[in-house]
mmCIF file of C-alpha atoms in Angstrom:
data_model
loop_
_atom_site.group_PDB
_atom_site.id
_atom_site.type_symbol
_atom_site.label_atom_id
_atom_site.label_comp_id
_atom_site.label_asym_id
_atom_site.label_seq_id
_atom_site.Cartn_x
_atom_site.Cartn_y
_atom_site.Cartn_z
ATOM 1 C CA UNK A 637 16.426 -16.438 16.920
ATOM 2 C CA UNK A 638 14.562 -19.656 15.280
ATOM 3 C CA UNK A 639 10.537 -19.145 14.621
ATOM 4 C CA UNK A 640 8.623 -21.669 13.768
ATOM 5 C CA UNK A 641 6.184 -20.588 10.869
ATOM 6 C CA UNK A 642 3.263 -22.584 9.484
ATOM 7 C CA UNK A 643 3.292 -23.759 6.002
ATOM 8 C CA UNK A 644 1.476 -22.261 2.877
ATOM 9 C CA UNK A 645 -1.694 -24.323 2.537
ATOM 10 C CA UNK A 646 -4.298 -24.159 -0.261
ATOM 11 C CA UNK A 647 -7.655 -22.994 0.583
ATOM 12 C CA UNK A 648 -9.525 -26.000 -0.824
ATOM 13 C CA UNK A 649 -7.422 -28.262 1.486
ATOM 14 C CA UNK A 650 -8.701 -26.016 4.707
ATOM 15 C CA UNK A 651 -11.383 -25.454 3.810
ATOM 16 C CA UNK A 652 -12.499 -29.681 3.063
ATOM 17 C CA UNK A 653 -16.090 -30.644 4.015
ATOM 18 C CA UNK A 654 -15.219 -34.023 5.463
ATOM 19 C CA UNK A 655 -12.317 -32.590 8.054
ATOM 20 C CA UNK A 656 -13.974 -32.040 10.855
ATOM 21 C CA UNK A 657 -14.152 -28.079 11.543
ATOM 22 C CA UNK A 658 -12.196 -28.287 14.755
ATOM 23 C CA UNK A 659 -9.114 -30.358 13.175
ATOM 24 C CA UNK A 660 -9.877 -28.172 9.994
ATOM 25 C CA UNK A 661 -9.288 -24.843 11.604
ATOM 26 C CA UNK A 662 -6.403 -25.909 13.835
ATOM 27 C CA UNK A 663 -2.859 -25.177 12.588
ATOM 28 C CA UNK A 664 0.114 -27.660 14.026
ATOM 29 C CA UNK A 665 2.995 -26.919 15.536
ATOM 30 C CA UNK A 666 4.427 -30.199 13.987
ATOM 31 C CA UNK A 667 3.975 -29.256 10.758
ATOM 32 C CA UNK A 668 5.653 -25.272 11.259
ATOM 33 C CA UNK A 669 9.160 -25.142 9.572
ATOM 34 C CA UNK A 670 11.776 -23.558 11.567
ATOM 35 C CA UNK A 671 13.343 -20.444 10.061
ATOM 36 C CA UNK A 672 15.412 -18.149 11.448
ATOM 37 C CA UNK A 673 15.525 -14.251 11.352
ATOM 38 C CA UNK A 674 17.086 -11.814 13.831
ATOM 39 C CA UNK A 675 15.481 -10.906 16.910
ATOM 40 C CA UNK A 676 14.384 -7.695 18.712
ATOM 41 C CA UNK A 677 17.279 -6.152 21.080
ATOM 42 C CA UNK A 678 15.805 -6.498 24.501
ATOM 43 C CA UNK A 679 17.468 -6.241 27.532
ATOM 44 C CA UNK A 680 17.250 -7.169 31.240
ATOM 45 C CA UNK A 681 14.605 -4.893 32.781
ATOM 46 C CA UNK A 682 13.347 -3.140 29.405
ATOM 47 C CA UNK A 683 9.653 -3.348 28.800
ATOM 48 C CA UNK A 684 8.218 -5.996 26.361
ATOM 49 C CA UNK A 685 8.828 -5.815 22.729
ATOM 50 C CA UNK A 686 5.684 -6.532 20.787
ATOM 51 C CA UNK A 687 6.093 -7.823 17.021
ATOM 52 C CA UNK A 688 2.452 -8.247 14.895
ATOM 53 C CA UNK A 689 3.593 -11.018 12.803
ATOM 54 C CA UNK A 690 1.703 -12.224 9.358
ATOM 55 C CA UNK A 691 2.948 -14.802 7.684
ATOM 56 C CA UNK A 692 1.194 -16.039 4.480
ATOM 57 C CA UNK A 693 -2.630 -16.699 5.480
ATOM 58 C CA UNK A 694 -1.908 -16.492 9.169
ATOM 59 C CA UNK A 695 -1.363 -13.857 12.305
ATOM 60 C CA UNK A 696 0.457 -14.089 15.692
ATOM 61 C CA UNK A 697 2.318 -12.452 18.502
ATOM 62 C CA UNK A 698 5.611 -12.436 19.626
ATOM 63 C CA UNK A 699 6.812 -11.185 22.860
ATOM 64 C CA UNK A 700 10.389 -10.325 23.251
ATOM 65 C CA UNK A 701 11.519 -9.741 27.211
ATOM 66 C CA UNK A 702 14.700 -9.938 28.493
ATOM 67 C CA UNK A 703 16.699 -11.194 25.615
ATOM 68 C CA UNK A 704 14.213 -13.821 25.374
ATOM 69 C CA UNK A 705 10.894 -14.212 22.969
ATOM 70 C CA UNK A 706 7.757 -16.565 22.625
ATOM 71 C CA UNK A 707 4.603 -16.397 21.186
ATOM 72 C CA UNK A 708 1.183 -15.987 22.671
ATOM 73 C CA UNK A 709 -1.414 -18.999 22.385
ATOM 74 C CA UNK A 710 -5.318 -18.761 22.184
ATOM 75 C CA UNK A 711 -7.678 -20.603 24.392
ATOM 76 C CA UNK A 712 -6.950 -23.517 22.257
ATOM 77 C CA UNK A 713 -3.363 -23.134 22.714
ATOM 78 C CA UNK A 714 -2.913 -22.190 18.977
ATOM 79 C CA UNK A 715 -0.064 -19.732 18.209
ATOM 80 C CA UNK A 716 -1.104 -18.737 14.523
ATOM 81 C CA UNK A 717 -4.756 -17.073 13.913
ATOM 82 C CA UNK A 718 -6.047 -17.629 10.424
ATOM 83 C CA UNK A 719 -6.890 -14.450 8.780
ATOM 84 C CA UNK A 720 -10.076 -15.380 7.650
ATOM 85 C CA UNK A 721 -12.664 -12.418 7.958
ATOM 86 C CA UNK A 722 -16.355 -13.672 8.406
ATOM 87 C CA UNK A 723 -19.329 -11.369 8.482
ATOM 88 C CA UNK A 724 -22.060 -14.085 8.578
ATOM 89 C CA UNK A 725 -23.202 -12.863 11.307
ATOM 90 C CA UNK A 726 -24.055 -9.754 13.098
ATOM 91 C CA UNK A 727 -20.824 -9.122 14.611
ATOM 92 C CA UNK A 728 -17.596 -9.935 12.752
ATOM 93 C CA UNK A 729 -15.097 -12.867 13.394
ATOM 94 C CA UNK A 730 -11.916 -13.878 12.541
ATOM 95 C CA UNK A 731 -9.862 -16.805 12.985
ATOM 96 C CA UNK A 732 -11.169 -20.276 13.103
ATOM 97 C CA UNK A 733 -14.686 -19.534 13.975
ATOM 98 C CA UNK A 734 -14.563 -17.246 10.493
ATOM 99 C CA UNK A 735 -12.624 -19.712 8.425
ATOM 100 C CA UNK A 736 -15.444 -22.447 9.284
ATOM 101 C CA UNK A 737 -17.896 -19.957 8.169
ATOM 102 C CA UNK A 738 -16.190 -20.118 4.484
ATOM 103 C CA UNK A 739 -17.823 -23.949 4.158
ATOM 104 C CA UNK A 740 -21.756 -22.456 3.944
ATOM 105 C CA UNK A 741 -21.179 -18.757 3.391
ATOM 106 C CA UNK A 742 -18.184 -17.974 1.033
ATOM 107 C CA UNK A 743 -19.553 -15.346 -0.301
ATOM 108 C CA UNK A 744 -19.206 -13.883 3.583
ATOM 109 C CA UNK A 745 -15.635 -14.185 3.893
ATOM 110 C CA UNK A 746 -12.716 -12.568 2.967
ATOM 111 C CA UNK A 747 -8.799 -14.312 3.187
ATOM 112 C CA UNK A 748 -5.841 -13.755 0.815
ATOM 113 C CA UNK A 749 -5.778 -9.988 2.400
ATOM 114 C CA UNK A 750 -2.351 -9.961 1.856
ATOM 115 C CA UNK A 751 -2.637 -10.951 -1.898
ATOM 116 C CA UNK A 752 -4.744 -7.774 -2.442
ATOM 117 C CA UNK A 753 -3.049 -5.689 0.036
ATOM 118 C CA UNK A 754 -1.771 -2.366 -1.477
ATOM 119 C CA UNK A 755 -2.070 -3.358 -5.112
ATOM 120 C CA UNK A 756 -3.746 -2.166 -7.579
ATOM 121 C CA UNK A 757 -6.838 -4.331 -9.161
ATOM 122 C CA UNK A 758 -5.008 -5.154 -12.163
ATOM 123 C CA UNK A 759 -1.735 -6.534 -9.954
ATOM 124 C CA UNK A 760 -4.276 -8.968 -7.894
ATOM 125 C CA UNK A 761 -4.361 -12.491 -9.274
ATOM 126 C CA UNK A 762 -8.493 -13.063 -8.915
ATOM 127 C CA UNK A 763 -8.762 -16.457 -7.356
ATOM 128 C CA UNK A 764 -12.026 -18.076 -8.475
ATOM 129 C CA UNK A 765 -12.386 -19.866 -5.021
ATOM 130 C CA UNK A 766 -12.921 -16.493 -3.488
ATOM 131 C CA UNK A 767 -16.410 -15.730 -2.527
ATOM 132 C CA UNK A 768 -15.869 -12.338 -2.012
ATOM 133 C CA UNK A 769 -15.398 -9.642 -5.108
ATOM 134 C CA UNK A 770 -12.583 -6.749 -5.391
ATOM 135 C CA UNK A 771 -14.154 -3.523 -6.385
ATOM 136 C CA UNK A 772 -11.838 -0.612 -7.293
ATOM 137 C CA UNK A 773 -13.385 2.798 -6.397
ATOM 138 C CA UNK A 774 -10.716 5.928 -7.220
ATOM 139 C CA UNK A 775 -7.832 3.859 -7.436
ATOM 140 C CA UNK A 776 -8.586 2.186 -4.328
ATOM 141 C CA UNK A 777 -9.596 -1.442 -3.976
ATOM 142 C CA UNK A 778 -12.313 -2.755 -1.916
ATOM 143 C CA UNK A 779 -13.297 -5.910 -0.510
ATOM 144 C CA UNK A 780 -17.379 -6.283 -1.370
ATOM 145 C CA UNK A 781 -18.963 -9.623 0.351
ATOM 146 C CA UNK A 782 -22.199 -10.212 1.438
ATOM 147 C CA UNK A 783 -22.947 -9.421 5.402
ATOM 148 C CA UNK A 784 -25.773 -10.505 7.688
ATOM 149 C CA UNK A 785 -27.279 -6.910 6.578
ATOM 150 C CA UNK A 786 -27.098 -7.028 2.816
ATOM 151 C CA UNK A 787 -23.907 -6.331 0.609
ATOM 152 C CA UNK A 788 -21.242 -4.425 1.654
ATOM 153 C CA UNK A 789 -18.004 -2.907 0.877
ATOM 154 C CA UNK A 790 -14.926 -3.071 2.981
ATOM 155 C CA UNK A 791 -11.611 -1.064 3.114
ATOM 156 C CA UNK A 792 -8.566 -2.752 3.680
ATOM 157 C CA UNK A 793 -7.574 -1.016 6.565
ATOM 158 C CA UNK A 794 -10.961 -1.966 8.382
ATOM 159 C CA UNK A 795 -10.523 -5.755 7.587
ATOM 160 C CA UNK A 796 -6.693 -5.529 9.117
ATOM 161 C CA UNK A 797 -7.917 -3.068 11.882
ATOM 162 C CA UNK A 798 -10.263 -6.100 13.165
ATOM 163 C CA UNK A 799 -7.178 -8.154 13.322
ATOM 164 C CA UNK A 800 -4.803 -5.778 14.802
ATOM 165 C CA UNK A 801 -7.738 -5.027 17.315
ATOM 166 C CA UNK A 802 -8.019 -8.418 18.508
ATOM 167 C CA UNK A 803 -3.840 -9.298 18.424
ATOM 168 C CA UNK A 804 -3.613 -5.884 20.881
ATOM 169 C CA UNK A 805 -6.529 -7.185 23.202
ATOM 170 C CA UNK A 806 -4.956 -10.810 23.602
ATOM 171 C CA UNK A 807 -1.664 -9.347 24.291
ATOM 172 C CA UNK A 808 -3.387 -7.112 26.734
ATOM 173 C CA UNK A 809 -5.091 -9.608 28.511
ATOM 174 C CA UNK A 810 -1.799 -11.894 28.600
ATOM 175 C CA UNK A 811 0.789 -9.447 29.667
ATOM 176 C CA UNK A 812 -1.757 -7.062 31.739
ATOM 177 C CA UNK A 813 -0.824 -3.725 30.292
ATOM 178 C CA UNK A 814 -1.489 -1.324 27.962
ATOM 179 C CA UNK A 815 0.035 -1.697 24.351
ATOM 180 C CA UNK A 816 -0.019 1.588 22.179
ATOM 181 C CA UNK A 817 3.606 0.681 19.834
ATOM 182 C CA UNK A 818 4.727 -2.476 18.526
ATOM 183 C CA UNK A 819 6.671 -3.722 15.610
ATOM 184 C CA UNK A 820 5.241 -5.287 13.012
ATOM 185 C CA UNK A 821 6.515 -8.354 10.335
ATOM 186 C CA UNK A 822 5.643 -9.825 7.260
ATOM 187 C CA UNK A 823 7.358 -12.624 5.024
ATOM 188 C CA UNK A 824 7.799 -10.136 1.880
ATOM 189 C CA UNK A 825 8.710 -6.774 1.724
ATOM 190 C CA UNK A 826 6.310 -4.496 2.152
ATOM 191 C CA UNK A 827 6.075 -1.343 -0.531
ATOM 192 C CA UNK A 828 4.828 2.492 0.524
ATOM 193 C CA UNK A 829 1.426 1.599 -0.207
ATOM 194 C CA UNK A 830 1.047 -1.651 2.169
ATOM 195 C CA UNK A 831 2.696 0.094 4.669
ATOM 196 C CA UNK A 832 0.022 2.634 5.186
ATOM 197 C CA UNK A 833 -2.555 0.406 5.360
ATOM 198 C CA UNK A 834 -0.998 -0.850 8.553
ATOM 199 C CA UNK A 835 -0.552 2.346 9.486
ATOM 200 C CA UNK A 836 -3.985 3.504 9.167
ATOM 201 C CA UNK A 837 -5.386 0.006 10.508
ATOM 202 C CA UNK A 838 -3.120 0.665 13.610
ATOM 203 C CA UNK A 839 -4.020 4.005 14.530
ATOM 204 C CA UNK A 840 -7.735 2.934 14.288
ATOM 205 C CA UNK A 841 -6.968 1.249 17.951
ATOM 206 C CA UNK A 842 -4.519 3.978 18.571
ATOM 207 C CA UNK A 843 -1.360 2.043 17.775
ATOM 208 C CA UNK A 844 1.489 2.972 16.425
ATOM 209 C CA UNK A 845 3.768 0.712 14.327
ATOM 210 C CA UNK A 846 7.621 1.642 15.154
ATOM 211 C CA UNK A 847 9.136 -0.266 12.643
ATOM 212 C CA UNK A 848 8.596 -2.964 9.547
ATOM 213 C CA UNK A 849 10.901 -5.960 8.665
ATOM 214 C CA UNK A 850 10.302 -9.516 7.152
ATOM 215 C CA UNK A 851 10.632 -12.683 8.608
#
């Protein structure tokens, strides 16, 4: 089965004051490589197959249905969600709306989860363009940015439990049912560590990840 992934972009380039925010925040199909990677068995009359995919600095869903698969669009008809975390205001975002947030408040976002993911502080490559900090309590790293409420400190497992939230409520709303399983795939392998952190984000919305593999 072929996928077309987006390319690895550099924040600076995203993130560019004179690209207009719309054109900033939009990723193109033209420009997504085609690799390819086995597919979920699915046969006639089976139930959809539902595979969490994040890929580098991005996030989408893939349906597979009857030995068939595609991916599920936005509003905008956008495949791939950038996982940009924004808590500018007083409800978090994600996606664009949060990646245009990094132009005025950087210190309000958090991206690169999955350079921090799992590791410990002195594995993480600190990249000064990062607004946020990395704070390790016990062992554990956190995420500290500011917030519409004053400075704050942020599991992991919350910041990908926002994203898996909103992944299971669009595939909801598209397919009309329930979701409480689904696969889930990365483009490196994840260790013990990383894998609970999924684990723990997905139970948060009572989800339960069958299986790992990388795309």
């Amino acid at each position: 089965m072929n996928r077309e992934l987006p390319k690895n972009t550099k924040a600076e380039e995203q993130t560019s004051k004179k690209q207009n925010s719309n054109k900033n925040n939009q990723i193109s199909s033209a420009s997504e490589p085609t690799i390819s990677s086995p597919p979920l068995s699915s046969s006639a009359g089976d139930p959809p197959q539902i595979n969490f995919i994040f890929h580098n600095n991005v996030c989408a869903v893939e349906v597979v249905q009857n030995g068939s698969s595609k991916f599920l669009t936005d509003s905008f008809d956008n495949k791939w969600t950038p996982l940009y975390f924004s808590m500018a205001e007083s409800i978090a975002k994600i996606g664009t709306e949060a990646k245009s947030h990094f132009v005025t408040f950087p210190k309000h976002v958090i991206y690169d989860v999955l350079e921090v993911t799992g590791k410990p502080l002195n594995e993480i490559r600190i990249n000064p363009k990062w607004g946020f900090k990395l704070i390790d309590k016990d062992g554990i790293v956190y995420f500290y940015i500011e917030t519409f409420f004053g400075p704050r400190l942020l599991s992991q497992e919350i910041i990908f439990a926002v994203f898996l939230k909103t992944m299971k409520f669009q595939t909801e709303s598209n397919l009309n049912l329930q979701i409480n399983e689904i696969y889930l795939s990365t483009h490196f392998e994840l260790n013990k560590s990383q894998k609970n952190i999924f684990v723990k984000a997905a139970a948060k919305n009572n989800i339960e990840i069958l299986s790992f593999s990388i795309i």
